[in-house]
Each structure stands twice: as structure tokens, then as C-alpha cells.
Amino acid sequence: MKQSKTFIPTLREVPADAEVISHQLLLRAGFIRQNTSGVYSYLPLAKKMLTKIETIVREEMDAIGSNEILMPTLQAAELWQESGRWEAYGPELMRIKDRNNRDFALGPTHEEVVTSLIRDELKSYKKLPLTLYQIQTKFRDEKRPRFGLLRGREFIMKDAYSFHATEESLDETYNEMVQAYTNIFTRLGLNFRAVIADSGSIGGTAGTHEFMVLSDIGEDTIAFSDSSSYAANIEMAEVKIDYKQSEVDMKGLEKVATPGQKTIEDVSTFLDVVPENIIKTLVFKIDEELVVVLARGDHEINDIKLKNALGAELVELAEDAEINELLGSHVGSLGPVKLPIGVKVIADHAIKSISNGVAGANEDDVHYINVNPGRDFAIDTYADIRFIQVGDPSPDGKGVIKFAEGIEVGHVFKLGTKYSESMKATFLDENGRAKPFIMGCYGIGISRILSACAEQYQDSYGFVWPKQVTPYDVHVISVNMKDEDQVALGEELYKTIKSYRYDVLFDDRAERAGVKFTDADLIGSPIRITVGKKAAEGIVEVKVRHSGETFEIAKEEVVDRIN
Ligand code: ATP
Ligand code: MG
Ligand code: MG
Ligand code: MG
């Protein structure tokens, strides 16, 4: 491509609102432009790079027999209601109405659509297993879109879905996917780890893995050991909480009238033992450490009571503090609770430290006094909490735990029958019995990978792309477009190198040399060929971007040298 004909709007200044280097450089080198928050146009350089990333992904998907399709972005609300996610997905789901006031979503993911497709089309076990994938624009109304393409509200994802008659068949495809993902990220040259993303898998069989690119700007923290293959998302590695229903026997305990909360403020300990799932989470700060208290009951627990219960100086964070919100959606459900590092769950501790406490709100304006955890209800049914810390032995016994930040670029997941059961998608097995499909799903953040590559492959001048993702392999620059020899040799090399199937960018602009070189460094093609003063003698300068090495060669040697 001739640079005079393409669209690479480079910037000299570092854009003020771009916090991380990849975002700054993608703007400065003219790869992307923001349209609105979390929504970007991919300009020619980014589009070429996306195509290269997608090609690698397609090759590895095709190699394991996954079939490319393209499903609709516009998804009827009815499908989401069937799966129960119209409610459950929350504000991240982009909801719209058509002219008849019918509800739709812009697809953030495609479990519902693909399940309904297969439900209608596939009836026999003989057609299983089947894996489908697509590369498509997704929509998620992220609370905090940021870092350019890393967290967009509109972004490109590869999502694959597999359908099986048996668990063994799912395991087989899942393992093939893990291998395909490993191949993809290895081919992309990314420094990544496959991490366990499910607490249930510590010591058990894994049902989900995330692929994390190690990077300081990553929003996830990974616990891993250098001497083993163990790696887990810290959120999952750190805390596992099982809620079990506690049998609470309040018979024989004394009741006191406590109209409203105020009447028990002077009680030295407080505990709410309403025998329901924990539904309230409070976050406190003790010294510099965040402490999460899981409370039962849906009424306010004020900090005085908790201060006394915990015997610590507590500073209550805002109830709607982000952390509280993060926790809020998980509390009350069975399964793992996601917690950032430094956060401790002390429900267990808080409960154990209580003697002759007060338990309340089982009845309006009434509390029980002299409640003793362990005597009146079983403590160990509250929570089973595990932490992992730097320096701990790795759970597989090999080496010690380290932490690192990571960018989630891929995620593979055994769904089981979650969607096929709720959406009644069944096939007939060998004995003619209807069974729900066993499913897996597998995502890759295509546009996020572009940013992850940008973060990894750069120096102070601009990008330093490796061969497999670079928009252009070779950048030919005719320094002075008023010099006929330089123009002619530039043209000649451009054509010759292109004929060897390299992607070549030819800087034929009537710009100053300084501008051309600065732009070339920003754009970051692996090889730059400068056609300058020695053009008449047929001599050019080659610069290798990643090593900075330069040398002069005759034009005839160029193709051999770049091979
Ligand atoms: P995150 O934890 O970063 O929010 P996620 O777990 O919600 O991601 P998945 O539902 O697992 O994402 O989607 C599959 C892949 O899509 C992710 O692994 C990631 O690479 C990519 N992805 C998810 N959300 C975004 C986004 N807002 N912008 C760009 N890529 C994204
Ligand atoms: Mg997300
Ligand atoms: Mg995630
Ligand atoms: Mg994920």
C-alpha cells in the first residue's frame, strides 16, 4: 500500500485521556479512534492486524474440527427469558426495543442463540459431538470501559460452543480447545498462562480455564508457581466459601423487644442469625486492610455493633463502594465469592468470637439474647474459607506461590446442561431417550488481544511488531520524493518485495525525512528499508526494528536479506 493513499493519522502528542501505553500508542500510531466511550473505529493498520489475529484463530479452530458460522447480534428477549439471564445478566446487557416495543438485546455472548439453533436442528446423538464458532462484534455495557480496546463496550470476540452426548466427549473437546488456545497464544508470541478460574477445581477436575497474558496493567491477579503448571485466578485461588444451611434452634432462648435497631446499640455483641443465605455484605477497613463481613438478614447492621463484635476499630466504607457492589452480586448464592487481594472474609471469625450475643430480626422488633454460636447453631455451617498467599506451597506441592497481574484474553468453560435444561434442548440417545445436550463454551477476545500485543510489543519510539501480527512486514521509505532516483527505486522495491507476498507499506509522501522516520517507528514494521542518497547507486539502508541493527545493501540483495 502506498502511504499517500492510506489512512494512518499519526499524532505527535500523547493523548491526555489514554492511561496505558498500548492505548496511547494505538491512538498515536493511527490504529484506532474512539467514537464514544468504549466504542472504537479500527483504522487500516488495526484492521490488518485484526485479520492476522483472526487468521491464526481460524486456523486453530478449523484444525480441531470447529465450524465457522455467524449468528445474529440482535437477540430476542424471549431467548434470554428462557435461560433466565434476561434478569440475571444485569446492566451489562445492552437492551433495546423495536418499533413494536418488543425487547431485544445486543449479544454480549451467544449461549442462548446457539442453544436455540441446535434445539431446533439437531435431534440425534449420531450428529454429536458438534462444535461451532464465530468471530463477531459483541456488546457489553461495561461499568468502566477503559484502556482502549482492552475493555470496550463494543468489541470483537471469537466464541465457540460445543454439543455432546456424554461428559467424556465434552472433556475431549475441552482438552482440544485448551490445546488450540495454547497454540494460538503461543503463535501470537504472547507471554501467557492458562489459569484455573474455578475454585472447585483446586485439587479436582477443572471445569474452566482462563488464558491470561502477564502484564502489569492486567485487571486480574494470578497465583502461580514457577516450578509447576499450577496457576489460578487469585479471586478463585484465594477464597472458597461454601454456604450451607444452618439448623438454628432458638427454642429456649430469651426474647427481648427491640423496636427498631436503636434499642440494642448498647449490647456488646451482635449477630444476626436469620437462617437464610447470607444476603448482606459490609466492607470495613481495619488499619489499611479491607475486611468483608458477611451478614445474614436484610436489615441494617450498624458499625457500632460490628465494632463491638469484632473488637476492632472499624471504618465503614460507603455501602455502595465499588467493592461492596462487586461482592454484592455474589453473596447469597452458592459457590465462590470473588474477592480482590487484601480482602479477608471474617464472617467465621466474627461469629466465633461471639458469646452471649444477640440475634435478631426473626420477628419484627424482637431479638434473642444470650445466643451462643456453636451451642444454638452450628458454626461450621457458615463458611469454609481458604486463602492463598505469596510464599505458600503450590497446591500441587511443586514450588511456591507468586502473584502476577494478567489480562484475560481467553476463557474456556464446561457449561454442562445449564442452557440445554433451562431452554429444553434435547437429543435422542442410543435408546431413543430424550437427553439435554452437554455443552461447552470457549471465548477469545480478538480486539483485546490487539491491545495486549500492543502492550507487550513496544519501546519508547512506538510499536515493535513481531512477524505474525504486524500490519506491514516491510516499510519502504523514499526519503526525498523530489529525487527521481529515490522515487524510482522506492517504487521498484515496493513492487518487488510485494511480489514475494510480503505486506509492504511504501512511504511515497512528500513529507520531511524526520516525519517519515518518526511515523515509521510508531507504526513499528519489523523491517524498514530507507531509499536515500545512495539510490542512484542502487544502495539502500535496512533497519531491523526490534534490534535497532542497520546495514547497507544493494537493491538486488533486499529480498534475500528480508527472508
Ligand atoms: P472480564 O473478566 O475481562 O470482564 P469476561 O470474563 O467477562 O472478561 P468472557 O465472558 O469470558 O469475558 O468473554 C470471553 C473473552 O472476551 C474474554 O476472555 C475477553 O478476552 C473478551 N472480553 C470480555 N469482555 C471484554 C470487553 N469488555 N472488551 C474486550 N474484550 C472483552
Ligand atoms: Mg466481564
Ligand atoms: Mg473474567
Ligand atoms: Mg471470562
XYZ file of N, CA, C and O in Angstrom, residues 140-318:
716
model
N -21.273 -5.165 25.417
C -21.475 -5.256 26.871
C -21.381 -3.842 27.417
O -20.390 -3.143 27.155
N -22.388 -3.462 28.161
C -22.374 -2.109 28.709
C -21.518 -2.117 29.966
O -22.021 -2.081 31.088
N -20.201 -2.198 29.757
C -19.255 -2.297 30.864
C -19.385 -1.078 31.766
O -19.546 0.046 31.292
N -19.271 -1.341 33.051
C -19.369 -0.246 34.011
C -18.221 0.737 33.797
O -18.389 1.941 33.857
N -17.038 0.175 33.578
C -15.879 1.027 33.397
C -15.095 0.648 32.147
O -14.092 -0.058 32.214
N -15.574 1.117 30.972
C -14.799 0.833 29.764
C -13.471 1.563 29.876
O -13.448 2.720 30.310
N -12.376 0.911 29.554
C -11.107 1.638 29.666
C -9.959 0.919 28.969
O -10.114 -0.188 28.479
N -8.832 1.604 28.958
C -7.610 1.081 28.369
C -7.804 0.755 26.880
O -7.307 -0.251 26.384
N -8.528 1.585 26.180
C -8.690 1.380 24.738
C -9.474 0.115 24.463
O -10.574 -0.072 24.967
N -8.850 -0.783 23.676
C -9.575 -1.996 23.271
C -9.601 -3.049 24.372
O -10.249 -4.084 24.222
N -8.896 -2.813 25.460
C -8.838 -3.853 26.495
C -10.198 -4.074 27.140
O -10.580 -5.202 27.432
N -10.923 -3.017 27.408
C -12.263 -3.183 27.944
C -13.202 -2.239 27.213
O -13.376 -1.092 27.597
N -13.745 -2.738 26.118
C -14.654 -1.934 25.313
C -16.092 -2.268 25.639
O -16.385 -3.234 26.342
N -16.990 -1.440 25.144
C -18.417 -1.771 25.249
C -18.869 -2.464 23.970
O -19.863 -3.165 23.945
N -18.135 -2.218 22.902
C -18.322 -2.959 21.654
C -16.953 -3.548 21.340
O -15.966 -2.813 21.301
N -16.871 -4.857 21.181
C -15.568 -5.476 20.962
C -15.730 -6.752 20.131
O -16.849 -7.230 19.935
N -14.613 -7.258 19.648
C -14.688 -8.441 18.784
C -14.289 -9.679 19.578
O -13.262 -9.681 20.264
N -15.115 -10.686 19.485
C -14.840 -11.933 20.195
C -14.932 -13.114 19.237
O -15.724 -13.096 18.305
N -14.099 -14.107 19.492
C -14.323 -15.417 18.877
C -15.033 -16.209 19.950
O -14.522 -16.329 21.072
N -16.213 -16.715 19.649
C -16.876 -17.574 20.629
C -17.272 -18.890 19.977
O -17.824 -18.912 18.881
N -16.928 -19.964 20.675
C -17.227 -21.312 20.169
C -18.119 -22.029 21.177
O -18.073 -21.739 22.381
N -18.928 -22.936 20.659
C -19.861 -23.693 21.503
C -19.827 -25.142 21.049
O -19.881 -25.410 19.849
N -19.734 -26.060 22.016
C -19.720 -27.475 21.629
C -20.885 -28.212 22.280
O -21.339 -27.851 23.373
N -21.365 -29.229 21.569
C -22.538 -30.016 21.996
C -22.151 -31.483 22.052
O -21.542 -31.990 21.114
N -22.549 -32.136 23.135
C -22.106 -33.513 23.362
C -23.215 -34.388 23.941
O -24.124 -33.885 24.610
N -23.017 -35.703 23.710
C -23.935 -36.665 24.311
C -23.431 -37.124 25.669
O -24.211 -37.523 26.531
N -22.104 -37.065 25.869
C -21.542 -37.571 27.129
C -20.518 -36.588 27.705
O -19.953 -35.768 26.978
N -20.285 -36.733 29.004
C -19.269 -35.923 29.681
C -17.879 -36.184 29.090
O -17.070 -35.273 28.966
N -17.628 -37.450 28.743
C -16.309 -37.813 28.204
C -16.062 -37.069 26.895
O -14.962 -36.612 26.619
N -17.113 -36.971 26.103
C -16.983 -36.274 24.827
C -16.714 -34.785 25.060
O -15.873 -34.178 24.376
N -17.392 -34.207 26.046
C -17.128 -32.799 26.388
C -15.679 -32.633 26.842
O -14.978 -31.718 26.399
N -15.218 -33.544 27.713
C -13.831 -33.475 28.198
C -12.846 -33.470 27.039
O -11.868 -32.726 27.031
N -13.130 -34.324 26.063
C -12.229 -34.454 24.920
C -12.141 -33.126 24.139
O -11.049 -32.642 23.842
N -13.301 -32.551 23.830
C -13.309 -31.284 23.079
C -12.703 -30.165 23.919
O -11.947 -29.333 23.415
N -13.023 -30.168 25.204
C -12.474 -29.144 26.102
C -10.945 -29.185 26.070
O -10.284 -28.153 25.930
N -10.397 -30.397 26.159
C -8.939 -30.521 26.145
C -8.346 -30.089 24.806
O -7.279 -29.480 24.752
N -9.060 -30.398 23.727
C -8.596 -29.946 22.405
C -8.621 -28.418 22.318
O -7.731 -27.812 21.727
N -9.644 -27.818 22.906
C -9.738 -26.352 22.918
C -8.580 -25.748 23.712
O -7.963 -24.777 23.281
N -8.312 -26.328 24.886
C -7.204 -25.815 25.702
C -5.912 -25.864 24.890
O -5.130 -24.903 24.873
N -5.727 -26.958 24.144
C -4.529 -27.075 23.313
C -4.558 -26.049 22.174
O -3.551 -25.395 21.886
N -5.721 -25.883 21.541
C -5.834 -24.911 20.442
C -5.546 -23.500 20.951
O -4.849 -22.717 20.296
N -6.067 -23.175 22.132
C -5.822 -21.844 22.707
C -4.337 -21.666 23.006
O -3.760 -20.608 22.782
N -3.740 -22.737 23.547
C -2.306 -22.686 23.834
C -1.534 -22.424 22.537
O -0.621 -21.599 22.504
N -1.927 -23.104 21.459
C -1.278 -22.878 20.164
C -1.458 -21.430 19.699
O -0.515 -20.801 19.221
N -2.682 -20.930 19.834
C -2.985 -19.566 19.366
C -2.114 -18.537 20.092
O -1.447 -17.716 19.463
N -2.096 -18.609 21.413
C -1.360 -17.581 22.157
C 0.152 -17.758 22.014
O 0.902 -16.787 22.083
N 0.581 -19.009 21.795
C 1.999 -19.239 21.530
C 2.372 -18.655 20.173
O 3.382 -17.970 20.031
N 1.529 -18.913 19.177
C 1.802 -18.375 17.832
C 1.804 -16.850 17.843
O 2.546 -16.227 17.090
N 0.962 -16.262 18.673
C 0.920 -14.801 18.761
C 2.139 -14.253 19.502
O 2.363 -13.049 19.535
N 2.907 -15.150 20.114
C 4.111 -14.722 20.828
C 3.810 -14.037 22.141
O 4.622 -13.268 22.651
N 2.646 -14.312 22.703
C 2.269 -13.642 23.944
C 2.794 -14.405 25.158
O 2.854 -15.637 25.153
N 3.165 -13.659 26.177
C 3.613 -14.253 27.431
C 2.359 -14.549 28.267
O 1.804 -13.667 28.894
N 1.916 -15.808 28.222
C 0.615 -16.105 28.830
C 0.678 -17.318 29.756
O 1.642 -18.071 29.743
N -0.372 -17.472 30.525
C -0.557 -18.651 31.375
C -2.000 -19.115 31.286
O -2.895 -18.286 31.247
N -2.198 -20.400 31.264
C -3.560 -20.936 31.377
C -3.826 -21.098 32.866
O -3.078 -21.784 33.553
N -4.833 -20.444 33.374
C -5.058 -20.469 34.817
C -6.405 -21.090 35.174
O -7.368 -20.985 34.429
N -6.428 -21.721 36.321
C -7.673 -22.278 36.835
C -8.552 -21.110 37.256
O -8.111 -20.225 37.968
N -9.789 -21.130 36.792
C -10.647 -19.983 37.073
C -11.821 -20.384 37.942
O -12.814 -19.693 38.028
N -11.706 -21.518 38.570
C -12.839 -22.034 39.333
C -12.313 -22.693 40.596
O -11.499 -23.605 40.524
N -12.773 -22.210 41.728
C -12.246 -22.718 42.991
C -12.506 -24.207 43.147
O -11.736 -24.919 43.743
N -13.595 -24.658 42.566
C -13.936 -26.064 42.681
C -12.881 -26.951 42.063
O -12.810 -28.140 42.347
N -12.054 -26.340 41.220
C -11.094 -27.163 40.505
C -9.781 -27.309 41.263
O -8.916 -28.052 40.845
N -9.626 -26.621 42.380
C -8.397 -26.810 43.152
C -8.418 -28.241 43.667
O -9.246 -28.593 44.490
N -7.525 -29.039 43.136
C -7.466 -30.437 43.549
C -8.491 -31.307 42.847
O -8.444 -32.517 42.934
N -9.409 -30.742 42.130
C -10.408 -31.554 41.426
C -10.210 -31.455 39.935
O -9.171 -31.041 39.459
N -11.207 -31.840 39.172
C -11.065 -31.709 37.720
C -11.536 -30.321 37.305
O -12.562 -29.835 37.755
N -10.736 -29.722 36.434
C -11.012 -28.340 36.059
C -12.211 -28.247 35.134
O -12.353 -29.020 34.206
N -13.073 -27.278 35.397
C -14.219 -27.055 34.536
C -14.132 -25.748 33.780
O -14.968 -25.454 32.943
N -13.118 -24.969 34.098
C -12.936 -23.701 33.401
C -11.500 -23.188 33.569
O -10.919 -23.279 34.648
N -10.964 -22.719 32.460
C -9.629 -22.107 32.481
C -9.690 -20.742 31.832
O -10.393 -20.564 30.835
N -8.930 -19.805 32.381
C -8.751 -18.529 31.711
C -7.335 -18.490 31.148
O -6.415 -19.038 31.746
N -7.201 -17.818 30.022
C -5.873 -17.601 29.446
C -5.500 -16.158 29.719
O -6.199 -15.247 29.303
N -4.419 -16.001 30.464
C -4.016 -14.682 30.942
C -2.679 -14.280 30.339
O -1.700 -15.024 30.447
N -2.638 -13.091 29.758
C -1.372 -12.524 29.318
C -0.790 -11.774 30.516
O -1.467 -10.929 31.103
N 0.438 -12.134 30.885
C 1.044 -11.478 32.042
C 1.386 -10.036 31.676
O 2.059 -9.771 30.683
N 0.863 -9.100 32.456
C 1.081 -7.690 32.163
C 0.719 -6.877 33.401
O -0.276 -7.161 34.065
N 1.529 -5.862 33.666
C 1.291 -5.045 34.856
C -0.062 -4.338 34.837
O -0.576 -3.970 35.878
N -0.595 -4.120 33.654
C -1.867 -3.401 33.597
C -3.062 -4.348 33.661
O -4.204 -3.926 33.564
N -2.799 -5.648 33.821
C -3.889 -6.609 33.889
C -4.816 -6.325 35.050
O -4.373 -5.862 36.107
N -6.079 -6.597 34.847
C -7.056 -6.320 35.902
C -7.272 -7.542 36.805
O -7.983 -7.466 37.785
N -6.699 -8.667 36.430
C -6.810 -9.860 37.258
C -5.456 -10.148 37.900
O -4.420 -9.749 37.374
N -5.482 -10.856 39.014
C -4.230 -11.293 39.628
C -4.179 -12.807 39.603
O -5.176 -13.476 39.885
N -3.013 -13.303 39.213
C -2.843 -14.738 39.065
C -1.895 -15.237 40.155
O -0.863 -14.620 40.398
N -2.273 -16.349 40.766
C -1.366 -17.021 41.697
C -0.767 -18.178 40.922
O -1.496 -18.958 40.333
N 0.554 -18.250 40.888
C 1.157 -19.345 40.132
C 2.470 -19.771 40.758
O 3.008 -19.090 41.633
N 2.944 -20.926 40.302
C 4.224 -21.419 40.774
C 5.109 -21.630 39.565
O 4.672 -22.198 38.564
N 6.353 -21.136 39.654
C 7.280 -21.280 38.523
C 7.693 -22.715 38.288
O 8.037 -23.093 37.183
N 7.658 -23.526 39.349
C 8.155 -24.890 39.167
C 7.048 -25.899 38.897
O 7.272 -27.091 38.964
N 5.840 -25.411 38.614
C 4.802 -26.364 38.241
C 3.856 -25.692 37.257
O 3.997 -24.516 36.950
N 2.878 -26.437 36.797
C 1.929 -25.849 35.855
C 0.770 -25.197 36.607
O -0.161 -24.708 35.998
N 0.857 -25.193 37.945
C -0.250 -24.606 38.701
C -0.343 -23.096 38.468
O 0.638 -22.367 38.582
N -1.514 -22.639 38.116
C -1.788 -21.201 38.021
C -3.281 -21.026 38.200
O -4.069 -21.769 37.630
N -3.672 -20.053 39.005
C -5.095 -19.831 39.242
C -5.377 -18.349 39.344
O -4.527 -17.568 39.783
N -6.557 -17.980 38.913
C -7.010 -16.615 39.133
C -7.107 -16.428 40.646
O -7.767 -17.207 41.321
N -6.440 -15.415 41.155
C -6.369 -15.246 42.604
C -7.745 -15.172 43.253
O -7.975 -15.669 44.346
N -8.659 -14.553 42.529
C -10.006 -14.435 43.081
C -10.527 -15.809 43.453
O -11.250 -15.985 44.412
N -10.155 -16.755 42.619
C -10.657 -18.100 42.816
C -9.729 -18.908 43.708
O -10.173 -19.722 44.495
N -8.442 -18.678 43.554
C -7.489 -19.450 44.342
C -7.591 -19.054 45.805
O -7.395 -19.854 46.694
N -7.911 -17.787 46.021
C -7.777 -17.270 47.366
C -8.916 -17.674 48.292
O -8.715 -18.009 49.437
N -10.089 -17.604 47.771
C -11.221 -17.781 48.672
C -12.223 -18.771 48.125
O -12.615 -18.719 46.976
N -12.577 -19.671 48.951
C -13.650 -20.562 48.583
C -14.623 -20.546 49.748
O -14.248 -20.755 50.886
N -15.835 -20.245 49.471
C -16.815 -20.202 50.552
C -17.977 -21.112 50.209
O -18.544 -21.029 49.130
N -18.273 -21.983 51.094
C -19.467 -22.817 50.925
C -20.499 -22.365 51.931
O -20.248 -22.342 53.123
N -21.637 -22.009 51.441
C -22.722 -21.707 52.370
C -23.537 -22.967 52.542
O -23.923 -23.576 51.564
N -23.773 -23.321 53.742
C -24.675 -24.436 53.975
C -25.764 -23.957 54.912
O -25.549 -23.091 55.747
N -26.884 -24.521 54.761
C -27.986 -24.104 55.610
C -27.731 -24.559 57.034
O -27.401 -25.711 57.288
N -27.860 -23.648 57.911
C -27.638 -23.982 59.305
C -28.986 -24.246 59.974
O -29.946 -23.525 59.770
N -29.015 -25.284 60.758
C -30.218 -25.538 61.559
C -30.141 -24.667 62.793
O -29.263 -24.831 63.631
N -30.987 -23.713 62.881
C -30.935 -22.808 64.021
C -32.045 -23.177 64.988
O -33.213 -23.216 64.625
N -31.631 -23.479 66.204
C -32.630 -23.835 67.206
C -32.671 -22.737 68.250
O -31.800 -22.635 69.106
N -33.650 -21.897 68.130
C -33.741 -20.764 69.042
C -34.660 -21.062 70.221
O -34.892 -20.192 71.048
N -35.148 -22.279 70.240
C -36.069 -22.607 71.341
C -35.329 -22.493 72.668
O -34.156 -22.843 72.789
N -35.961 -21.990 73.646
C -35.344 -21.894 74.953
C -34.537 -20.623 75.141
O -34.035 -20.354 76.225
N -34.382 -19.849 74.066
C -33.669 -18.589 74.221
C -34.647 -17.485 74.598
O -35.821 -17.522 74.240
N -34.087 -16.544 75.281
C -34.912 -15.453 75.777
C -35.130 -14.395 74.689
O -34.202 -14.036 73.974
N -36.332 -13.914 74.557
C -36.629 -12.868 73.584
C -36.666 -11.513 74.261
O -37.094 -11.415 75.405
N -36.200 -10.534 73.578
C -36.405 -9.171 74.081
C -37.050 -8.337 72.985
O -36.816 -8.564 71.804
N -37.847 -7.391 73.432
C -38.470 -6.490 72.468
C -37.427 -5.477 72.024
O -36.750 -4.869 72.851
N -37.218 -5.343 70.743
C -36.247 -4.375 70.225
C -36.884 -3.612 69.074
O -36.593 -3.878 67.913
N -37.745 -2.693 69.418
C -38.375 -1.941 68.328
C -37.313 -1.146 67.564
O -36.640 -0.312 68.151
N -37.135 -1.453 66.324
C -36.100 -0.794 65.512
C -34.720 -1.252 65.938
O -34.559 -2.095 66.814
N -33.705 -0.736 65.343
C -32.342 -1.152 65.624
C -31.763 -0.462 66.854
O -30.892 -1.001 67.494
N -32.216 0.719 67.117
C -31.563 1.552 68.125
C -31.534 0.913 69.508
O -30.596 1.084 70.251
N -32.542 0.152 69.825
C -32.657 -0.358 71.185
C -31.564 -1.343 71.560
O -31.389 -1.618 72.729
N -30.830 -1.872 70.618
C -29.811 -2.849 71.015
C -28.395 -2.340 70.799
O -27.439 -3.079 70.827
N -28.265 -1.052 70.553
C -26.942 -0.499 70.308
C -25.966 -0.706 71.458
O -24.766 -0.806 71.242
N -26.488 -0.783 72.644
C -25.592 -0.915 73.790
C -25.208 -2.361 74.085
O -24.449 -2.647 74.976
N -25.734 -3.259 73.317
C -25.389 -4.661 73.522
C -23.973 -4.888 72.999
O -23.603 -4.403 71.951
N -23.178 -5.608 73.738
C -21.759 -5.654 73.388
C -21.463 -6.547 72.183
O -20.460 -6.388 71.531
N -22.299 -7.470 71.918
C -22.057 -8.269 70.721
C -23.346 -8.385 69.940
O -24.433 -8.253 70.476
N -23.186 -8.626 68.689
C -24.357 -8.650 67.837
C -24.197 -9.707 66.769
O -23.156 -9.885 66.181
N -25.220 -10.410 66.545
C -25.178 -11.366 65.443
C -26.583 -11.572 64.915
O -27.529 -11.732 65.679
N -26.668 -11.547 63.667
C -27.959 -11.807 63.055
C -27.942 -13.247 62.565
O -27.113 -13.632 61.767
N -28.824 -14.049 63.068
C -28.791 -15.466 62.711
C -30.044 -15.903 61.981
O -30.465 -17.035 62.088
N -30.614 -15.001 61.238
C -31.747 -15.415 60.416
C -31.276 -16.566 59.529
O -30.295 -16.445 58.819
N -31.920 -17.725 59.630
C -31.397 -18.884 58.914
C -31.687 -18.851 57.412
O -32.389 -19.678 56.891
N -31.142 -17.889 56.761
C -31.261 -17.813 55.307
C -29.875 -17.556 54.767
O -28.950 -17.302 55.512
N -29.763 -17.603 53.483
C -28.456 -17.318 52.903
C -27.983 -15.932 53.308
O -28.768 -15.028 53.499
N -26.695 -15.817 53.396
C -26.110 -14.527 53.702
C -26.506 -13.560 52.597
O -26.298 -13.828 51.422
N -27.095 -12.474 52.954
C -27.556 -11.581 51.895
C -27.044 -10.160 52.045
O -27.405 -9.296 51.294
N -26.195 -9.961 53.011
C -25.697 -8.601 53.146
C -24.187 -8.625 53.339
O -23.659 -9.441 54.080
N -23.511 -7.757 52.663
C -22.069 -7.696 52.768
C -21.664 -6.300 53.169
O -22.092 -5.334 52.562
N -20.862 -6.217 54.195
C -20.357 -4.912 54.593
C -18.846 -4.930 54.479
O -18.205 -5.940 54.771
N -18.297 -3.830 54.061
C -16.854 -3.759 53.898
C -16.306 -2.728 54.874
O -16.779 -1.604 54.925
N -15.335 -3.148 55.631
C -14.716 -2.250 56.600
C -13.224 -2.201 56.354
O -12.660 -3.059 55.687
N -12.636 -1.181 56.914
C -11.197 -1.048 56.799
C -10.615 -1.121 58.202
O -10.979 -0.319 59.061
N -9.761 -2.085 58.456
C -9.067 -2.153 59.742
C -7.609 -1.890 59.424
O -7.006 -2.629 58.661
N -7.023 -0.871 60.016
C -5.725 -0.363 59.583
C -5.824 -0.132 58.076
O -6.710 0.530 57.618
N -4.974 -0.731 57.293
C -5.093 -0.494 55.864
C -5.721 -1.682 55.153
O -5.795 -1.746 53.940
N -6.192 -2.624 55.926
C -6.712 -3.846 55.330
C -8.225 -3.796 55.178
O -8.933 -3.356 56.077
N -8.689 -4.259 54.036
C -10.133 -4.312 53.857
C -10.667 -5.595 54.466
O -10.090 -6.659 54.317
N -11.766 -5.472 55.145
C -12.366 -6.625 55.788
C -13.809 -6.718 55.338
O -14.539 -5.735 55.333
N -14.190 -7.885 54.925
C -15.556 -8.070 54.468
C -16.310 -8.865 55.513
O -15.831 -9.888 55.980
N -17.438 -8.376 55.871
C -18.260 -9.098 56.830
C -19.509 -9.574 56.105
O -20.222 -8.788 55.487
N -19.721 -10.843 56.139
C -20.923 -11.396 55.537
C -21.971 -11.495 56.627
O -21.760 -12.133 57.646
N -23.066 -10.843 56.403
C -24.081 -10.800 57.446
C -25.357 -11.441 56.950
O -25.640 -11.454 55.751
N -26.086 -11.981 57.858
C -27.381 -12.540 57.492
C -28.478 -11.563 57.851
O -28.327 -10.766 58.756
N -29.572 -11.648 57.181
C -30.667 -10.729 57.458
C -30.571 -9.549 56.520
O -29.504 -9.244 55.993
N -31.666 -8.901 56.312
C -31.676 -7.842 55.309
C -31.818 -6.455 55.912
O -31.988 -5.488 55.229
N -31.707 -6.357 57.226
C -31.823 -5.036 57.823
C -30.431 -4.460 58.071
O -29.420 -5.135 57.955
N -30.389 -3.205 58.387
C -29.112 -2.527 58.616
C -28.394 -3.082 59.841
O -28.988 -3.345 60.863
N -27.118 -3.278 59.701
C -26.311 -3.621 60.872
C -25.391 -2.439 61.051
O -24.617 -2.127 60.169
N -25.472 -1.775 62.156
C -24.650 -0.569 62.198
C -23.255 -0.847 62.720
O -22.966 -1.881 63.314
N -22.377 0.080 62.440
C -20.967 -0.187 62.687
C -20.635 -0.328 64.159
O -19.675 -0.991 64.521
N -21.456 0.255 65.006
C -21.165 0.129 66.442
C -21.261 -1.336 66.876
O -20.385 -1.856 67.551
N -22.293 -1.974 66.398
C -22.466 -3.378 66.773
C -21.328 -4.226 66.223
O -20.784 -5.097 66.895
N -20.947 -3.935 64.993
C -19.876 -4.723 64.399
C -18.537 -4.419 65.060
O -17.729 -5.311 65.274
N -18.352 -3.167 65.391
C -17.117 -2.790 66.080
C -16.970 -3.616 67.356
O -15.931 -4.185 67.635
N -18.047 -3.720 68.062
C -18.013 -4.485 69.299
C -17.839 -5.968 69.029
O -17.079 -6.653 69.696
N -18.542 -6.444 68.040
C -18.481 -7.867 67.735
C -17.081 -8.273 67.317
O -16.603 -9.346 67.636
N -16.426 -7.386 66.591
C -15.117 -7.739 66.046
C -13.982 -7.291 66.943
O -12.843 -7.691 66.747
N -14.286 -6.464 67.886
C -13.244 -5.970 68.776
C -12.172 -5.215 68.023
O -10.993 -5.306 68.313
N -12.553 -4.486 67.026
C -11.554 -3.771 66.228
C -12.103 -2.411 65.854
O -13.300 -2.179 65.878
N -11.182 -1.537 65.526
C -11.588 -0.205 65.093
C -11.983 -0.295 63.621
O -11.179 -0.651 62.767
N -13.233 -0.015 63.367
C -13.716 -0.194 62.001
C -14.079 1.129 61.358
O -14.652 1.992 61.993
N -13.727 1.238 60.129
C -14.148 2.401 59.359
C -15.044 1.863 58.252
O -14.603 1.077 57.426
N -16.251 2.261 58.276
C -17.134 1.702 57.264
C -16.910 2.415 55.939
O -16.867 3.630 55.869
N -16.760 1.639 54.903
C -16.690 2.219 53.569
C -18.109 2.484 53.117
O -19.051 1.929 53.640
N -18.219 3.322 52.117
C -19.554 3.609 51.611
C -20.238 2.304 51.235
O -19.629 1.411 50.676
